[in-house]
Amino acid sequence: MFNFLKSDKISKSKLKIISGYNFRYRNVGKHSEKTIIKYAKYFRFDYEIIKNIKFERHFYWLKIKAIIDNLKSKKYEYIFWIDADAFFCKYENILKHIDKKKHIHIVNHLVKSVHKTNYKNTNYLTWGPNVGVILVKNTKWSLDFFQKVWNKTKYLDHYWPDNAAFLDVIGFKAEINKLSDNKPSKNILSKFEFLPGTWNSMPKRNYLKPDDTELSNFYFDPIIIHLAGMRRKNRINFIKKYNKLFVK
C-alpha cells in the first residue's frame, strides 16, 4: 500500500523528481521532501514523494521499482531519483549540467575498500557510484539496465541491496566480491556520465569527530548534501544544525 504526494498541476515538464520514505524514516524524509518540492517548483519540474506502508522488498529497492515504472510510462524524458536523506542546497538546473547523449548520470565516490593490503598504514581505495542521487534518461537501454538491477535477487538480503545490485550490473564488483572481479563493462560505462561530487556530497558518518579516519566524500559548496550511512539520530542532529544550507 502506498501514499503519494505529487505535483498539483498538469505540467509539460520533461523531468520528474521521485523520492520516498516510510513511517520509520519520516523525521528525516519530511525535511528532504521540503527541499525537493522547492527545487521542483523553482524549475517547474514534476515530483512524486512515495510514502510507503508496505513494499514487497526491503525499502531500499523502492527506487529501482519506481524508476522502472516511470521509464515504462514514457511520460518523462528524465527521471531524477533523490534519496530521502538527501537535501537540495542550491538551485542548479541539472539538465544544464549533463551530457544529453548519456543515459545514466550519477556521482562516482571513492570507497575505502573492505579488502586489506599486505602493507602497514596502506588501504585500497575503489570507485563506487552511489545510487542515492541518480538522473536517468528515458531510453530502452535505461529500462533494460534497471530491469537487470531489479533481477539481481541474490542481493535481496545484502546490507547495501540496491547499490550492490547496481554495482554488479555495471561490473564494479570490488566491494561485493574480489578485487580481481572489478571489471566494469566498457559498453555500459559508455552510457554513463559521472557527475561532479557536488551533486551527491556526503559528509562523514562521524562528522562530529574530525579526528575520525573515515574517508570523506564531502564536496565544498554542494548542490545536494546526502547523509548516507549515518545513524538516524546523527542525521536528525545534522539537519537541526545545518539546515541553513538547504534551499529556501
Coordinates of C-alpha atoms in Angstrom, one line a residue:
M1 CA 0.0 0.0 0.0
F2 CA 1.3 3.4 -0.9
N3 CA 0.6 7.1 -0.2
F4 CA 1.7 9.6 -2.9
L5 CA 2.4 13.3 -2.8
K6 CA 2.5 14.6 -6.4
S7 CA 2.8 17.9 -8.3
D8 CA -0.7 19.5 -8.0
K9 CA -0.8 20.9 -11.6
I10 CA -0.8 19.4 -15.0
S11 CA 2.7 20.0 -16.4
K12 CA 4.6 19.7 -19.6
S13 CA 7.8 19.1 -17.6
K14 CA 10.4 16.8 -19.3
L15 CA 11.8 15.8 -15.8
K16 CA 10.2 14.2 -12.8
I17 CA 11.8 14.0 -9.4
I18 CA 11.0 10.9 -7.3
S19 CA 11.7 10.2 -3.7
G20 CA 10.2 8.0 -1.0
Y21 CA 10.3 7.1 2.7
N22 CA 8.4 5.0 5.2
F23 CA 7.0 5.9 8.6
R24 CA 10.2 4.9 10.4
Y25 CA 12.1 7.4 8.3
R26 CA 9.6 10.3 8.5
N27 CA 11.7 12.6 10.7
V28 CA 14.4 12.7 8.1
G29 CA 12.3 12.3 5.0
K30 CA 10.0 15.2 5.7
H31 CA 12.9 17.6 5.6
S32 CA 14.3 16.2 2.3
E33 CA 10.8 16.4 0.9
K34 CA 10.6 20.1 1.6
T35 CA 13.8 20.8 -0.4
I36 CA 12.7 18.5 -3.3
I37 CA 9.4 20.4 -3.6
K38 CA 11.1 23.8 -3.5
Y39 CA 13.7 22.7 -6.1
A40 CA 11.0 21.1 -8.4
K41 CA 8.7 24.2 -8.2
Y42 CA 11.7 26.5 -8.9
F43 CA 12.4 24.8 -12.2
R44 CA 8.8 23.7 -12.9
F45 CA 9.7 20.0 -12.7
D46 CA 7.2 17.4 -11.7
Y47 CA 7.7 15.5 -8.5
E48 CA 6.4 12.5 -6.6
I49 CA 7.1 11.5 -3.0
I50 CA 6.1 7.9 -2.3
K51 CA 5.2 7.3 1.4
N52 CA 5.2 3.6 1.7
I53 CA 3.4 1.5 4.2
K54 CA 4.3 -1.9 2.8
F55 CA 6.6 -2.9 0.0
E56 CA 7.5 -6.3 -1.5
R57 CA 11.2 -6.0 -0.8
H58 CA 13.5 -4.1 1.6
F59 CA 12.5 -0.4 1.3
Y60 CA 15.9 0.4 -0.4
W61 CA 14.6 -1.4 -3.5
L62 CA 11.8 1.1 -3.9
K63 CA 13.9 3.4 -6.0
I64 CA 14.7 0.7 -8.6
K65 CA 11.0 -0.2 -8.9
A66 CA 9.9 3.5 -9.1
I67 CA 12.5 4.2 -11.8
I68 CA 11.4 1.1 -13.8
D69 CA 7.7 2.1 -13.5
N70 CA 8.3 5.6 -14.6
L71 CA 10.5 4.6 -17.5
K72 CA 7.7 2.3 -18.7
S73 CA 5.2 5.1 -18.6
K74 CA 7.3 7.1 -21.1
K75 CA 5.7 10.3 -19.8
Y76 CA 9.0 12.0 -18.9
E77 CA 12.3 12.4 -20.7
Y78 CA 14.2 12.2 -17.5
I79 CA 13.6 10.6 -14.1
F80 CA 15.6 12.1 -11.2
W81 CA 15.7 9.9 -8.0
I82 CA 16.7 11.6 -4.7
D83 CA 17.1 9.5 -1.5
A84 CA 15.1 10.7 1.5
D85 CA 18.2 11.6 3.4
A86 CA 19.4 13.9 0.6
F87 CA 18.8 17.7 0.5
F88 CA 19.0 20.3 -2.2
C89 CA 21.3 23.2 -1.3
K90 CA 21.4 25.2 -4.5
Y91 CA 19.1 26.0 -7.4
E92 CA 21.2 24.5 -10.2
N93 CA 19.2 23.0 -13.1
I94 CA 20.7 19.5 -13.6
L95 CA 19.6 19.5 -17.2
K96 CA 22.1 22.3 -17.9
H97 CA 24.9 20.3 -16.4
I98 CA 24.7 17.0 -18.2
D99 CA 25.8 15.3 -21.5
K100 CA 22.4 14.6 -23.0
K101 CA 23.9 11.8 -25.1
K102 CA 24.4 9.7 -22.0
H103 CA 21.7 7.5 -20.4
I104 CA 22.6 7.5 -16.7
H105 CA 24.1 10.4 -14.7
I106 CA 25.5 9.7 -11.2
V107 CA 28.3 10.6 -8.9
N108 CA 31.2 8.1 -8.5
H109 CA 32.6 8.1 -5.0
L110 CA 35.8 6.8 -3.6
V111 CA 35.3 3.9 -1.1
K112 CA 37.8 2.7 1.5
S113 CA 37.9 -1.0 0.5
V114 CA 36.9 -3.9 2.7
H115 CA 39.9 -5.7 1.3
K116 CA 43.1 -5.4 3.3
T117 CA 46.6 -4.8 1.9
N118 CA 49.8 -6.5 3.0
Y119 CA 51.3 -3.2 3.8
K120 CA 51.1 -1.2 7.0
N121 CA 49.3 2.1 7.0
T122 CA 48.1 1.4 3.5
N123 CA 44.5 0.9 2.3
Y124 CA 42.9 0.2 -1.0
L125 CA 40.5 2.8 -2.4
T126 CA 38.0 1.7 -5.1
W127 CA 35.3 3.6 -7.1
G128 CA 31.7 3.1 -6.4
P129 CA 28.7 5.0 -7.9
N130 CA 26.1 5.9 -5.2
V131 CA 22.5 5.4 -6.3
G132 CA 21.1 7.9 -3.7
V133 CA 21.1 10.6 -6.4
I134 CA 20.7 9.5 -9.9
L135 CA 19.3 11.0 -13.1
V136 CA 18.1 8.6 -15.8
K137 CA 17.2 9.3 -19.4
N138 CA 14.1 7.5 -20.6
T139 CA 15.5 5.1 -23.1
K140 CA 15.1 1.4 -23.8
W141 CA 18.7 1.0 -22.8
S142 CA 18.0 2.5 -19.4
L143 CA 14.9 0.4 -18.9
D144 CA 16.8 -2.8 -19.7
F145 CA 19.6 -1.8 -17.4
F146 CA 17.3 -1.2 -14.4
Q147 CA 15.4 -4.4 -15.0
K148 CA 18.7 -6.2 -14.8
V149 CA 19.4 -4.5 -11.5
W150 CA 15.9 -5.5 -10.2
N151 CA 16.5 -9.1 -11.2
K152 CA 19.7 -9.3 -9.1
T153 CA 17.8 -11.1 -6.3
K154 CA 20.9 -12.5 -4.8
Y155 CA 21.3 -9.1 -3.1
L156 CA 17.9 -9.1 -1.5
D157 CA 19.4 -9.6 1.9
H158 CA 22.6 -7.7 1.3
Y159 CA 23.4 -4.8 3.7
W160 CA 23.6 -2.5 0.7
P161 CA 21.0 -4.2 -1.5
D162 CA 20.0 -1.8 -4.3
N163 CA 23.5 -0.3 -4.6
A164 CA 25.2 -3.7 -4.6
A165 CA 22.9 -4.9 -7.4
F166 CA 23.6 -1.7 -9.4
L167 CA 27.4 -2.2 -9.0
D168 CA 27.1 -5.8 -10.1
V169 CA 25.4 -4.9 -13.3
I170 CA 28.0 -2.3 -14.2
G171 CA 30.9 -4.6 -13.2
F172 CA 32.2 -2.6 -10.2
K173 CA 32.5 -5.7 -8.1
A174 CA 35.5 -4.9 -5.9
E175 CA 33.4 -4.3 -2.8
I176 CA 30.8 -7.0 -3.4
N177 CA 33.3 -9.7 -4.4
K178 CA 37.0 -9.9 -5.0
L179 CA 39.3 -7.1 -6.1
S180 CA 40.2 -9.1 -9.2
D181 CA 36.5 -9.1 -10.2
N182 CA 36.4 -5.4 -10.6
K183 CA 35.9 -5.3 -14.4
P184 CA 33.3 -2.8 -15.4
S185 CA 31.9 -3.2 -18.9
K186 CA 33.2 -0.6 -21.3
N187 CA 29.9 -0.7 -23.2
I188 CA 27.9 0.0 -20.0
L189 CA 30.3 2.8 -18.9
S190 CA 30.0 4.4 -22.3
K191 CA 26.3 5.1 -21.4
F192 CA 27.2 6.7 -18.1
E193 CA 28.2 10.2 -17.2
F194 CA 29.9 10.7 -13.8
L195 CA 28.7 14.0 -12.3
P196 CA 30.8 16.3 -10.1
G197 CA 30.7 15.3 -6.5
T198 CA 28.8 18.5 -5.6
W199 CA 25.7 16.6 -6.9
N200 CA 26.0 14.0 -4.1
S201 CA 28.2 15.5 -1.4
M202 CA 28.4 13.1 1.5
P203 CA 29.7 14.2 5.0
K204 CA 31.5 11.6 7.0
R205 CA 29.2 9.4 9.0
N206 CA 31.0 10.6 12.1
Y207 CA 31.0 14.2 11.0
L208 CA 31.1 15.4 14.7
K209 CA 34.5 13.6 15.2
P210 CA 37.1 15.4 13.0
D211 CA 39.8 13.1 14.2
D212 CA 38.0 10.1 12.7
T213 CA 39.9 8.4 9.9
E214 CA 36.8 7.6 7.8
L215 CA 37.1 8.6 4.2
S216 CA 35.1 11.7 3.3
N217 CA 33.2 12.3 0.0
F218 CA 32.1 15.8 1.1
Y219 CA 32.5 18.5 -1.6
F220 CA 32.6 22.2 -0.8
D221 CA 29.6 24.3 -1.9
P222 CA 27.3 21.3 -2.5
I223 CA 24.3 21.3 -4.7
I224 CA 23.0 18.2 -2.9
I225 CA 24.0 17.0 0.6
H226 CA 23.4 13.3 1.1
L227 CA 23.6 11.9 4.7
A228 CA 24.3 8.3 3.5
G229 CA 25.3 5.7 6.0
M230 CA 24.6 7.8 9.1
R231 CA 22.7 6.7 12.2
R232 CA 19.3 8.2 12.2
K233 CA 19.9 10.4 15.3
N234 CA 23.1 11.8 13.6
R235 CA 21.1 12.6 10.5
I236 CA 18.5 14.4 12.7
N237 CA 21.2 16.3 14.5
F238 CA 22.8 17.3 11.2
I239 CA 19.5 18.6 9.9
K240 CA 19.0 20.7 13.0
K241 CA 22.5 22.2 12.9
Y242 CA 23.0 22.7 9.2
N243 CA 19.5 23.1 7.7
K244 CA 20.6 26.7 6.9
L245 CA 22.5 25.1 4.0
F246 CA 19.3 23.8 2.4
V247 CA 17.3 25.7 -0.3
K248 CA 14.9 28.3 1.0

